[in-house]
XYZ file of C-alpha atoms in Angstrom:
557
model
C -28.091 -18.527 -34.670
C -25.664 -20.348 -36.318
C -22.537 -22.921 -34.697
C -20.701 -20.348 -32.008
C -17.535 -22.709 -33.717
C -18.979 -20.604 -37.260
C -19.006 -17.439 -36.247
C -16.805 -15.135 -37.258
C -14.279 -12.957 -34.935
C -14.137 -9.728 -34.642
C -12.029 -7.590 -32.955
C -12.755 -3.523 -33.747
C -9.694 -1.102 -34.765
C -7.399 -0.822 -31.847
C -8.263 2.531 -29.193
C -5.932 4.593 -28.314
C -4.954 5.453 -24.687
C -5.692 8.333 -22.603
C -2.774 10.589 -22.385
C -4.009 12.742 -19.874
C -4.546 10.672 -16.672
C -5.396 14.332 -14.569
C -8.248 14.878 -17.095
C -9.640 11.535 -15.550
C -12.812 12.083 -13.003
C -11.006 11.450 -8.986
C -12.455 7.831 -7.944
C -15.754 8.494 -6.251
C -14.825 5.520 -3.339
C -18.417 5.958 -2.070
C -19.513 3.732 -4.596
C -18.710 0.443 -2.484
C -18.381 -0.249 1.035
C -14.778 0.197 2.201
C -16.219 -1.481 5.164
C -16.635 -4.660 4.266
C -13.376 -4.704 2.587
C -11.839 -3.820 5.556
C -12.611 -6.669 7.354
C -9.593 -8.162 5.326
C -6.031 -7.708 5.135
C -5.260 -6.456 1.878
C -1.954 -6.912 -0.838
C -0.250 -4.795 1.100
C -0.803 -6.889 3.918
C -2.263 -4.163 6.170
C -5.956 -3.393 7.353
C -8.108 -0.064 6.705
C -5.658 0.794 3.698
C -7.077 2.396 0.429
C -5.717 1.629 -2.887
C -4.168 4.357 -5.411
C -3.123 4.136 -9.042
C -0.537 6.823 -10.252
C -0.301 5.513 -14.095
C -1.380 3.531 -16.752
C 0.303 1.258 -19.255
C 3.707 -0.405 -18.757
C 7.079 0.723 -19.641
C 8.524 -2.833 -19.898
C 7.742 -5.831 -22.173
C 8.267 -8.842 -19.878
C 8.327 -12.138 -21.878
C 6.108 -13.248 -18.963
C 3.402 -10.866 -18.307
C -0.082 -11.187 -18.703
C -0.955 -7.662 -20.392
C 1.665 -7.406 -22.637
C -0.512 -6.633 -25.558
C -2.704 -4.182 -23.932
C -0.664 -1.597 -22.486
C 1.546 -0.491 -24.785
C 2.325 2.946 -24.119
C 2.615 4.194 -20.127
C 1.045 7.475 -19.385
C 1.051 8.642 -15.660
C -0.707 11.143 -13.344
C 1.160 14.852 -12.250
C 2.358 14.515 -8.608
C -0.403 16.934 -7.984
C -3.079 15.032 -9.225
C -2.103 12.314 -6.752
C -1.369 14.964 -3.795
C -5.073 16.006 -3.940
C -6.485 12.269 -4.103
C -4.157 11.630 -1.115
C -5.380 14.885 0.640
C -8.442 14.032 -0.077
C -8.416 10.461 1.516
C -6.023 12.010 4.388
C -9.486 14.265 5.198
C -11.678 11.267 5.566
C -9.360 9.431 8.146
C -6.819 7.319 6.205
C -3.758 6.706 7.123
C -2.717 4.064 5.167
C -2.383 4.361 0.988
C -0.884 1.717 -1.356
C 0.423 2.441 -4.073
C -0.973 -0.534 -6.842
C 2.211 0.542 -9.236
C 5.688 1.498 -9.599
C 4.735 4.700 -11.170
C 7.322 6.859 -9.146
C 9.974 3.801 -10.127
C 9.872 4.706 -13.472
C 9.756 8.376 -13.337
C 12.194 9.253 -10.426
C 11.820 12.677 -10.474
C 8.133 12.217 -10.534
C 8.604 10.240 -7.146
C 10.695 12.472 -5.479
C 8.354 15.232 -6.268
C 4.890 13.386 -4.941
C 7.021 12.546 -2.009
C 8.339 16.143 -1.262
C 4.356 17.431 -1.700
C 3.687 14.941 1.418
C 6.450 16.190 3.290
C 5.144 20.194 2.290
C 1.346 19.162 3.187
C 2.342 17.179 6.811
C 1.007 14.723 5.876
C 1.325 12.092 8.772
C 0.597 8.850 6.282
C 2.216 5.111 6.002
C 2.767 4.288 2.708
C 3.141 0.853 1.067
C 4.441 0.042 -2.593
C 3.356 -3.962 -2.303
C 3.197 -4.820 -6.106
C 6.669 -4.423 -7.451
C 9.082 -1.124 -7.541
C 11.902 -1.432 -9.942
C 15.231 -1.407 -7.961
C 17.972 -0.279 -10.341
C 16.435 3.201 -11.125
C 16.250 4.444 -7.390
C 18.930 6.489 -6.154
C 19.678 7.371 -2.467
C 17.730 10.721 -3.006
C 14.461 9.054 -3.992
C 14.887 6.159 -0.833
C 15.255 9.165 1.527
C 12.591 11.104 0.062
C 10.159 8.481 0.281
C 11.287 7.311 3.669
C 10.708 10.874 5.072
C 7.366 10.867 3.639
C 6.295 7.749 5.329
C 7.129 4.398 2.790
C 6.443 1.414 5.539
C 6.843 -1.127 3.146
C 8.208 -1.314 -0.192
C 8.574 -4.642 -2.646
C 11.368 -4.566 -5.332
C 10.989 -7.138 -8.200
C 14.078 -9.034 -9.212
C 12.586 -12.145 -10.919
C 16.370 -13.482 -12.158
C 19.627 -12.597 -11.040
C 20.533 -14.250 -13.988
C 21.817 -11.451 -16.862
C 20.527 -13.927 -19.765
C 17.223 -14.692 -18.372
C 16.980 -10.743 -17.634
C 17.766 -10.417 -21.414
C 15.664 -13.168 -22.402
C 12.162 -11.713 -20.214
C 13.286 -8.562 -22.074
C 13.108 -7.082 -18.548
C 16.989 -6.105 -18.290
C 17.425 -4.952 -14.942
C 20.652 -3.394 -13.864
C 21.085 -6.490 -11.392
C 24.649 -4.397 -9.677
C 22.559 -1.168 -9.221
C 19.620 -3.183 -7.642
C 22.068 -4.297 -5.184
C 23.729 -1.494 -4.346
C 20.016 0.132 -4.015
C 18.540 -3.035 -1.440
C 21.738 -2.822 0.394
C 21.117 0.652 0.556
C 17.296 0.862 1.865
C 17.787 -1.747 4.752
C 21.111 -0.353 5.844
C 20.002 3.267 6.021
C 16.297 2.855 6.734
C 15.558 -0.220 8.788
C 11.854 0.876 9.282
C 10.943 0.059 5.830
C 9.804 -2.969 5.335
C 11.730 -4.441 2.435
C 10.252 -7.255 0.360
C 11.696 -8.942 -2.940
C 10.380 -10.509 -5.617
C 11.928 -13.493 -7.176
C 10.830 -15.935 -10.011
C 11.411 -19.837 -10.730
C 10.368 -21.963 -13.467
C 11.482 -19.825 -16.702
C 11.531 -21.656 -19.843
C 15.446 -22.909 -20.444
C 16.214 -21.706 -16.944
C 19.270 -24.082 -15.663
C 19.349 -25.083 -12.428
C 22.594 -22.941 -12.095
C 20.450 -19.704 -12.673
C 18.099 -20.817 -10.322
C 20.783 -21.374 -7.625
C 22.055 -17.753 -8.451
C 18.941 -15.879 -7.921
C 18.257 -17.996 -4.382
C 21.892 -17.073 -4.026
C 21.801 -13.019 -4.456
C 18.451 -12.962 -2.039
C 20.939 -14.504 1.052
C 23.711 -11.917 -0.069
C 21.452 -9.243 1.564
C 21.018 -9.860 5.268
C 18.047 -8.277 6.141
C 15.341 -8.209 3.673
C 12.103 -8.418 5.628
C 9.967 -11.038 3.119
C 11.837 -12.398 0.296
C 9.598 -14.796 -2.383
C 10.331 -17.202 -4.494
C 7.387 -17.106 -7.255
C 6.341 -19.969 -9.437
C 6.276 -18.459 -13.262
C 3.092 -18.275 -14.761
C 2.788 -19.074 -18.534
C -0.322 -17.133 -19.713
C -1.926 -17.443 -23.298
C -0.716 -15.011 -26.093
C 2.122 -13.874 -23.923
C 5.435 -14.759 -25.448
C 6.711 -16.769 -22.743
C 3.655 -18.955 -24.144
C 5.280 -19.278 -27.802
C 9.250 -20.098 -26.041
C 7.488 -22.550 -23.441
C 5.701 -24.567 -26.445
C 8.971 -24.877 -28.766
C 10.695 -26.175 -25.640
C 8.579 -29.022 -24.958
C 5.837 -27.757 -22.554
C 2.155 -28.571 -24.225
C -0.713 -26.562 -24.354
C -2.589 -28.771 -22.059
C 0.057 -28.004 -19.289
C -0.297 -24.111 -19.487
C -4.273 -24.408 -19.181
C -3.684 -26.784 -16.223
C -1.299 -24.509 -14.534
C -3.421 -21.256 -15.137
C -6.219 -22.491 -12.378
C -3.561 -23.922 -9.963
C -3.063 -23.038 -6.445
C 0.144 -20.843 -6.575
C 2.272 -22.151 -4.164
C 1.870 -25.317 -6.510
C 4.693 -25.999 -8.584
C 3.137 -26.439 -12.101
C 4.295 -29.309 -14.548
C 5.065 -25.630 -16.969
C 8.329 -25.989 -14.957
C 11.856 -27.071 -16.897
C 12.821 -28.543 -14.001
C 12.515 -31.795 -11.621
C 10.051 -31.433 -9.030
C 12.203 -32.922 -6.258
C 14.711 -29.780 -7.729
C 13.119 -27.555 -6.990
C 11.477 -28.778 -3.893
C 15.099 -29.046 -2.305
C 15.967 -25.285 -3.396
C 12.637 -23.826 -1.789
C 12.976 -25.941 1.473
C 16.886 -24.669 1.786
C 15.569 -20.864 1.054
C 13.446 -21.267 3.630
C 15.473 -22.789 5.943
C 18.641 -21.146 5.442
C 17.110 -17.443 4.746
C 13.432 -16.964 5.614
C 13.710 -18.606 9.362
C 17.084 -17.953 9.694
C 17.244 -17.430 13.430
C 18.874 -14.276 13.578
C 17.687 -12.748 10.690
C 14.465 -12.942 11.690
C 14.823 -11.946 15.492
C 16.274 -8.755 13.708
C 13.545 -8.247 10.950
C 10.702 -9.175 13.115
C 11.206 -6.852 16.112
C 11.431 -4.183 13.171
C 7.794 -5.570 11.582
C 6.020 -5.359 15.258
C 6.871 -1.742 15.195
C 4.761 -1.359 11.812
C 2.265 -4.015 11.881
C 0.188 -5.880 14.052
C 0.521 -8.939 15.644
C -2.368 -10.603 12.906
C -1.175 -8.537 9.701
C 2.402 -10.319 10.670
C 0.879 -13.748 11.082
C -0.950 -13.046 7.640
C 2.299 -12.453 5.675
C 4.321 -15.485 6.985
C 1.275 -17.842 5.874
C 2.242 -17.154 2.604
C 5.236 -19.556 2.966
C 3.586 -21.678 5.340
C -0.231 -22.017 4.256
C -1.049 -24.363 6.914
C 1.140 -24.460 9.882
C 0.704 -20.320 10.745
C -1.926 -19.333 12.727
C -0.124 -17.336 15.474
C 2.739 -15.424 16.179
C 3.856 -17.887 18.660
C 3.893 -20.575 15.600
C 6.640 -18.245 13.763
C 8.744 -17.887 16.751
C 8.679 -21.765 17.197
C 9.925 -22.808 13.704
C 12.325 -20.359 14.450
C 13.161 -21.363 16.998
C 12.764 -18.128 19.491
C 10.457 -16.760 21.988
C 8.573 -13.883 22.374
C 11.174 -12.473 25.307
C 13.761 -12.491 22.417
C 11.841 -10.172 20.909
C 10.714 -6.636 21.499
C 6.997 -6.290 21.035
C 6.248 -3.517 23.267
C 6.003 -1.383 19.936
C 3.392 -2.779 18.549
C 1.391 -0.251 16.711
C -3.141 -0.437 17.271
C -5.019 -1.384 14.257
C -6.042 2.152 12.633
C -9.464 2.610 10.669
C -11.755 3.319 13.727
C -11.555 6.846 12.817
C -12.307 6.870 8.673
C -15.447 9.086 7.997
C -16.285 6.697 5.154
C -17.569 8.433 2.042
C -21.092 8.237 0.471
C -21.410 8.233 -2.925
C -21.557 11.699 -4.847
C -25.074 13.172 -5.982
C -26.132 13.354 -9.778
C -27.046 16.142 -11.748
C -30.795 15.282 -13.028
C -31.013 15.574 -16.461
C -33.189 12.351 -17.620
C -36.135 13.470 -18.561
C -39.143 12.755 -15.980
C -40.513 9.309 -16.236
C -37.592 7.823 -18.399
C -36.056 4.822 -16.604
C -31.989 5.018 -16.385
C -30.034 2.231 -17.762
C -29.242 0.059 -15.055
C -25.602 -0.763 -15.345
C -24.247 -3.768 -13.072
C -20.580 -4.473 -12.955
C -18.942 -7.349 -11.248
C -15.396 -8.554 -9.829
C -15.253 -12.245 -9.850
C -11.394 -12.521 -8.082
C -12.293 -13.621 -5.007
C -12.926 -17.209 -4.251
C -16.359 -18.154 -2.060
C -15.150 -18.928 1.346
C -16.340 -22.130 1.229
C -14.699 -22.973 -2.322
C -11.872 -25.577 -2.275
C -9.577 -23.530 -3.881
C -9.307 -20.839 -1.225
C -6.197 -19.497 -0.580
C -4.924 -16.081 1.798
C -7.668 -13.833 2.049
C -5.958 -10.840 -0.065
C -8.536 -8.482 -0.479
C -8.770 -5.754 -3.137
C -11.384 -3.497 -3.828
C -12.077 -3.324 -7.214
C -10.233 -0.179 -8.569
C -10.722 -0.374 -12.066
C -14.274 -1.160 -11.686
C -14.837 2.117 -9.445
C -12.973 3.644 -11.985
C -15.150 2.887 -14.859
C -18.407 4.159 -12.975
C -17.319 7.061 -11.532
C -17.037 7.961 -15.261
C -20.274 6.932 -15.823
C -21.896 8.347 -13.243
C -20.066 11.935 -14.299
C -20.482 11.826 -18.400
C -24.207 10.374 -17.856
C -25.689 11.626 -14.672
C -29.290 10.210 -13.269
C -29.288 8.278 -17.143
C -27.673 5.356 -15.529
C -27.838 3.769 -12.018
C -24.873 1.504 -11.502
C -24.098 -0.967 -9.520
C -20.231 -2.811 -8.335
C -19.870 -6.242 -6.401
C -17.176 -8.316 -5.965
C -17.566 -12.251 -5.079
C -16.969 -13.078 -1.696
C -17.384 -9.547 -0.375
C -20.897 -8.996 -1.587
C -21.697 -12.408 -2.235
C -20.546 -15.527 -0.544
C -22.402 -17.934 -3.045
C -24.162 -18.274 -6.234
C -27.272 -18.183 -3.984
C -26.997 -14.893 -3.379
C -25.509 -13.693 -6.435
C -28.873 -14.539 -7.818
C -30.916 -12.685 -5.352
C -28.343 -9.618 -6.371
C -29.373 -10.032 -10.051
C -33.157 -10.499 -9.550
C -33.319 -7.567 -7.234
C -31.067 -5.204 -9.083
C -32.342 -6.164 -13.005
C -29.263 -5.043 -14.949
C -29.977 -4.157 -18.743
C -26.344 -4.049 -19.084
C -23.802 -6.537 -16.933
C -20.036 -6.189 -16.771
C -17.232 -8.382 -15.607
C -13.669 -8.412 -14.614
C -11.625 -11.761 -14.187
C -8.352 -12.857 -14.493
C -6.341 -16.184 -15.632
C -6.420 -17.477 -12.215
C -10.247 -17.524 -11.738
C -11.344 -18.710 -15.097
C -13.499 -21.037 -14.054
C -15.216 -19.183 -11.409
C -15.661 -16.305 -14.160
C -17.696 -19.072 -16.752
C -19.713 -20.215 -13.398
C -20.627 -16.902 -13.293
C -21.721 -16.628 -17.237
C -23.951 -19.635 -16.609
C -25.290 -18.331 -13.206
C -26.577 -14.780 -15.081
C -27.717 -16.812 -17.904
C -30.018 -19.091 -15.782
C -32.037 -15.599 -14.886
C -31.254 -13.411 -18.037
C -30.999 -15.571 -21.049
C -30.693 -12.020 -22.752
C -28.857 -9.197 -20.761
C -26.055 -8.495 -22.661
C -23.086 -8.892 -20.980
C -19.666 -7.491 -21.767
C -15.753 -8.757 -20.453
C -12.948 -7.034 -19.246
C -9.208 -7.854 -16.832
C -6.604 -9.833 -17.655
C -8.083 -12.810 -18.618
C -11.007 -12.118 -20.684
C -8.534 -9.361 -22.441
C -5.565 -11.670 -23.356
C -7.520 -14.647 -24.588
C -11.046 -12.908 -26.178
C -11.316 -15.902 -28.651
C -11.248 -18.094 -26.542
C -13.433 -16.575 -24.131
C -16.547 -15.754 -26.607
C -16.029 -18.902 -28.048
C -16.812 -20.588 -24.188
C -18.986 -18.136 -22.809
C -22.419 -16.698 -23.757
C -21.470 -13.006 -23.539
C -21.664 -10.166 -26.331
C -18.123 -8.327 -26.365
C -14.599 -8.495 -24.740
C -13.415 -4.841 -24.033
C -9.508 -4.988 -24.793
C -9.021 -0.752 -25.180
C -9.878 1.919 -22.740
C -12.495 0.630 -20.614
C -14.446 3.737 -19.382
C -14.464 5.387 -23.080
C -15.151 2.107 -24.751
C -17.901 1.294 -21.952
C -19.077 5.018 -22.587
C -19.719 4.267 -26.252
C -21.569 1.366 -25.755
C -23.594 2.585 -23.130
C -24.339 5.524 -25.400
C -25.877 3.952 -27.902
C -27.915 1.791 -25.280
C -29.810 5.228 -24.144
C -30.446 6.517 -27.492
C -31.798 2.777 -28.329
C -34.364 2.269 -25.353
C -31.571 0.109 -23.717
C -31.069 -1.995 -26.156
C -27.485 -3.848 -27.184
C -25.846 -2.249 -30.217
C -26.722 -3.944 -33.407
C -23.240 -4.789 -35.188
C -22.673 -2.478 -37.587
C -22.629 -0.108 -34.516
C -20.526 -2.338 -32.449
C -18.133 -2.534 -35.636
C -17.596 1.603 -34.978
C -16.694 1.186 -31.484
C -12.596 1.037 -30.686
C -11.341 -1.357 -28.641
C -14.015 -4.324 -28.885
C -13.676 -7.826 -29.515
C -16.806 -9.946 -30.599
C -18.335 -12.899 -32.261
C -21.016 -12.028 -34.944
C -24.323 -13.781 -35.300
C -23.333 -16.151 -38.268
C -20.613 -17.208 -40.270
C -21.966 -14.835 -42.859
C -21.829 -11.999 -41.361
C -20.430 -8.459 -42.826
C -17.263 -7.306 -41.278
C -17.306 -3.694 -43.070
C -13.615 -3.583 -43.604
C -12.871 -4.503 -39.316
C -9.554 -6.546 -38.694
C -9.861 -9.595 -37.126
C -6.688 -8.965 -35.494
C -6.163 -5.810 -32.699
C -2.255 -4.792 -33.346
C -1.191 -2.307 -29.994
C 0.886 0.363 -30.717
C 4.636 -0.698 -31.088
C 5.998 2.604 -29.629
C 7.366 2.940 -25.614
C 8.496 5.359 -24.317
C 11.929 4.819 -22.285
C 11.870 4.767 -18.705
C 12.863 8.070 -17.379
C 15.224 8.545 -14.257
């Protein structure tokens, strides 16, 4: 094989997305252990909670954002598509459901409609929208809707009250109707559990701007957890290409890419003692503001426990929270100030947890199944260095993608998820996982963040399977596929459609005795990116360059 520095790249013609989310197969969650995930406090910062997706895609183009190229087009599931997943997880015990996207944000009516199905089915459930709802689109209807169906907790993203850098991140949020919507939600419905999400460090941000947005988070009283995010520059996102013309290197945005996030990265246009001095008077002035928070906290105790609270406020203090007590003394209160007679009890004792679903057997007798393994390497070890909050997600994507495989191929394949940390707690035992399970097909999702824990993880397979192939998906390997086949010893970067792209591939392993598709075959597969063998290599007419579609649809109220 020739120099990997030779080899040509490939990336396939671009896949297009599925339109019809309800056609998708409903997430069999038997296929990992809920339990041990729910020995963590997830994004949402509550125990025992399961995860839902209502859409695809994205219906903004942030400057900033790590998938900007591969979600061009946002497609989203009918209400009742998501009422019988919720039913369905209401049956089994849950109680509490996060929603990973703003789906209902951008489709209002859609909202109100899931919303009113919850209310028609009783359905006694808390709610929690954790990643970022867009503000200025709500409407009192929709925050009364989805307060009488049981929203707990709900995060609104402002990243800038500045109009120019809302303009400029292409993001253009109605900053007055945002307002008038927050002032709304914690005036009417003080049992939700408001959060905000603010941004600092954009690329020709002034310190004025910064000021401002710090500014507009203390003009509303009683907003439960307000953050102040350090921006992230990721590769091929555009914020990449206005951060290089204005003096930040490229050796800066792959230092900053690995760094603990309540770092402030050198990425930054301003002074580090700058911004120091604005996050220490947020948090002084706002966050332990001593009667804001004897306000907002008697109103968390009534919807989380005592250690879920404790969890979120170690987010702004990493190291000095590790009780209750220790929030009440930097604010200078005691319990008795408070009412905590509400608190609520920890729910999950009750959730039947699923098994997975049976498969139709249609290999014929003696024929081994293709044993697919895929892993989530997002999770720190517990004894790595670089160990932040526990946050702990199960991997939704990665159930999605064999749930599909399990329903278009039946007994043909026996698959396999883990996550680091959860399943393994060291490359030790990651390699017992491989030698015991034998994958003829491996593959993994990373992101930016965990890079380098996502090579480790190359090298580890490699050790034991110099040949399995191996094939990357998530936000890093999708965004920067060069770069990763150039570094890593793995066959193909998935950047379209992961369960039909997966499906191909996997297709052609079962009608080739397991074996990898040669690359004239992987040059008919959408959605791929890959390095061929040598530098003279056919390409058969493939680009070398995946354009997305340029079309999005408008956001619809």
């Amino acid at each position: 094989m020739s120099d990997i520095s030779l080899r040509k790249l490939i990336v396939t013609q671009g896949r297009p997305q599925i339109s019809d989310l309800d056609t998708l197969p409903q997430l069999d969650r038997g296929l990992i252990d809920y339990r041990k995930y729910h020995k963590h406090i997830g994004q949402s910062g509550i125990k025992n909670c399961f995860t839902v997706q209502g859409s695809r895609g994205c219906p903004y183009r942030c400057i900033y954002c790590d998938v900007i190229s591969l979600t061009p087009m946002i497609y989203r599931r009918s209400a009742e598509h998501l009422i019988e997943e919720v039913k369905y997880l209401y049956s089994l015990g849950v109680r509490h459901i996060e929603f990973i996207d703003d789906i209902f944000n951008v489709n209002r009516k859609l909202f109100i409609q899931f919303f009113r199905l919850v209310i028609k089915n009783k359905l006694k459930l808390h709610f929690y929208f954790q990643s970022g709802l867009r503000g200025d689109i709500l409407s009192a209807e929709a925050i009364d809707v989805m307060a009488e169906g049981g929203v707990k907790s709900a995060n609104l993203s402002l990243e800038s009250a500045s109009p120019r850098l809302q303009k400029l991140m292409k993001k253009n949020l109605d900053i007055d109707k945002f307002k008038v919507n927050l002032d709304y939600i914690v005036g009417q419905h003080p049992e939700i559990i408001v959060g905000l999400n603010a941004m600092h460090g954009f690329p020709t941000e002034t310190e004025e701007e910064a000021i401002a947005t710090v500014d507009f988070i203390k003009s509303t009283k009683w907003i439960h957890f307000a953050q102040l995010h350090n921006v992230r520059i990721f590769p091929g996102s555009p914020i990449e290409k206005i951060a290089l013309e204005n003096n930040v290197t490229q050796a800066q945005i792959d230092e900053s890419l690995t760094m603990p996030y309540h770092l402030i990265p050198t990425t930054s246009p301003f002074d580090q003692e700058f911004s120091k001095r604005l996050r220490l008077d947020f948090v002084r002035s706002y966050v332990m503001n001593k009667e804001r928070l004897k306000y907002v906290l008697k109103k968390q105790l009534e919807i989380c426990t005592e250690s879920e609270i404790m969890f979120k406020y170690q987010s702004y203090f990493p190291s000095r929270i590790n009780s209750l007590d220790d929030i009440l003394k930097l604010a200078r209160l005691k319990r008795e100030d408070i009412d905590i007679t509400k608190q609520p009890e920890e729910v999950g004792k009750n959730i039947n947890y699923p098994s997975p679903k049976k498969k139709q057997k249609i290999r014929p007798e003696g024929a081994a199944p293709l044993k697919i393994l895929y892993i989530d390497a997002t999770q720190f070890f517990t004894s790595d260095e670089n160990t932040e909050l526990r946050i702990v997600e199960p991997p939704l994507g990665l159930l999605a993608l064999l749930t599909y495989m399990n329903e278009k191929f039946q007994d043909k394949v026996e698959g396999k998820i883990i996550k680091s940390m959860i399943d393994y707690d060291s490359y030790d035992e990651f390699k017992d996982i491989l030698k015991d399970f034998k994958p003829d097909l491996i593959g993994i999702r990373t992101m930016s963040y965990y890079k380098n824990l996502f090579s480790r993880t190359i090298l580890e397979i490699r050790e034991l399977f110099p040949d399995t192939p191996i094939i990357a998906g998530g936000p890093h390997p999708s965004i920067d596929y060069e770069r990763v086949l150039r570094e890593n010893d793995i066959q193909a970067v998935v950047v379209g459609e992961g369960e039909i792209t997966n499906a191909e591939i996997i297709d052609e392993m079962i009608k080739n005795d397991n074996k990898f598709p040669k690359e004239e075959k992987l040059a008919e597969i959408k959605g791929l990116a890959y390095l061929t063998k040598n530098s003279s290599s056919p390409t058969n007419s493939i680009t070398d360059t995946w354009k997305p579609f340029n079309k999005i649809p408008l956001m619809e109220a």
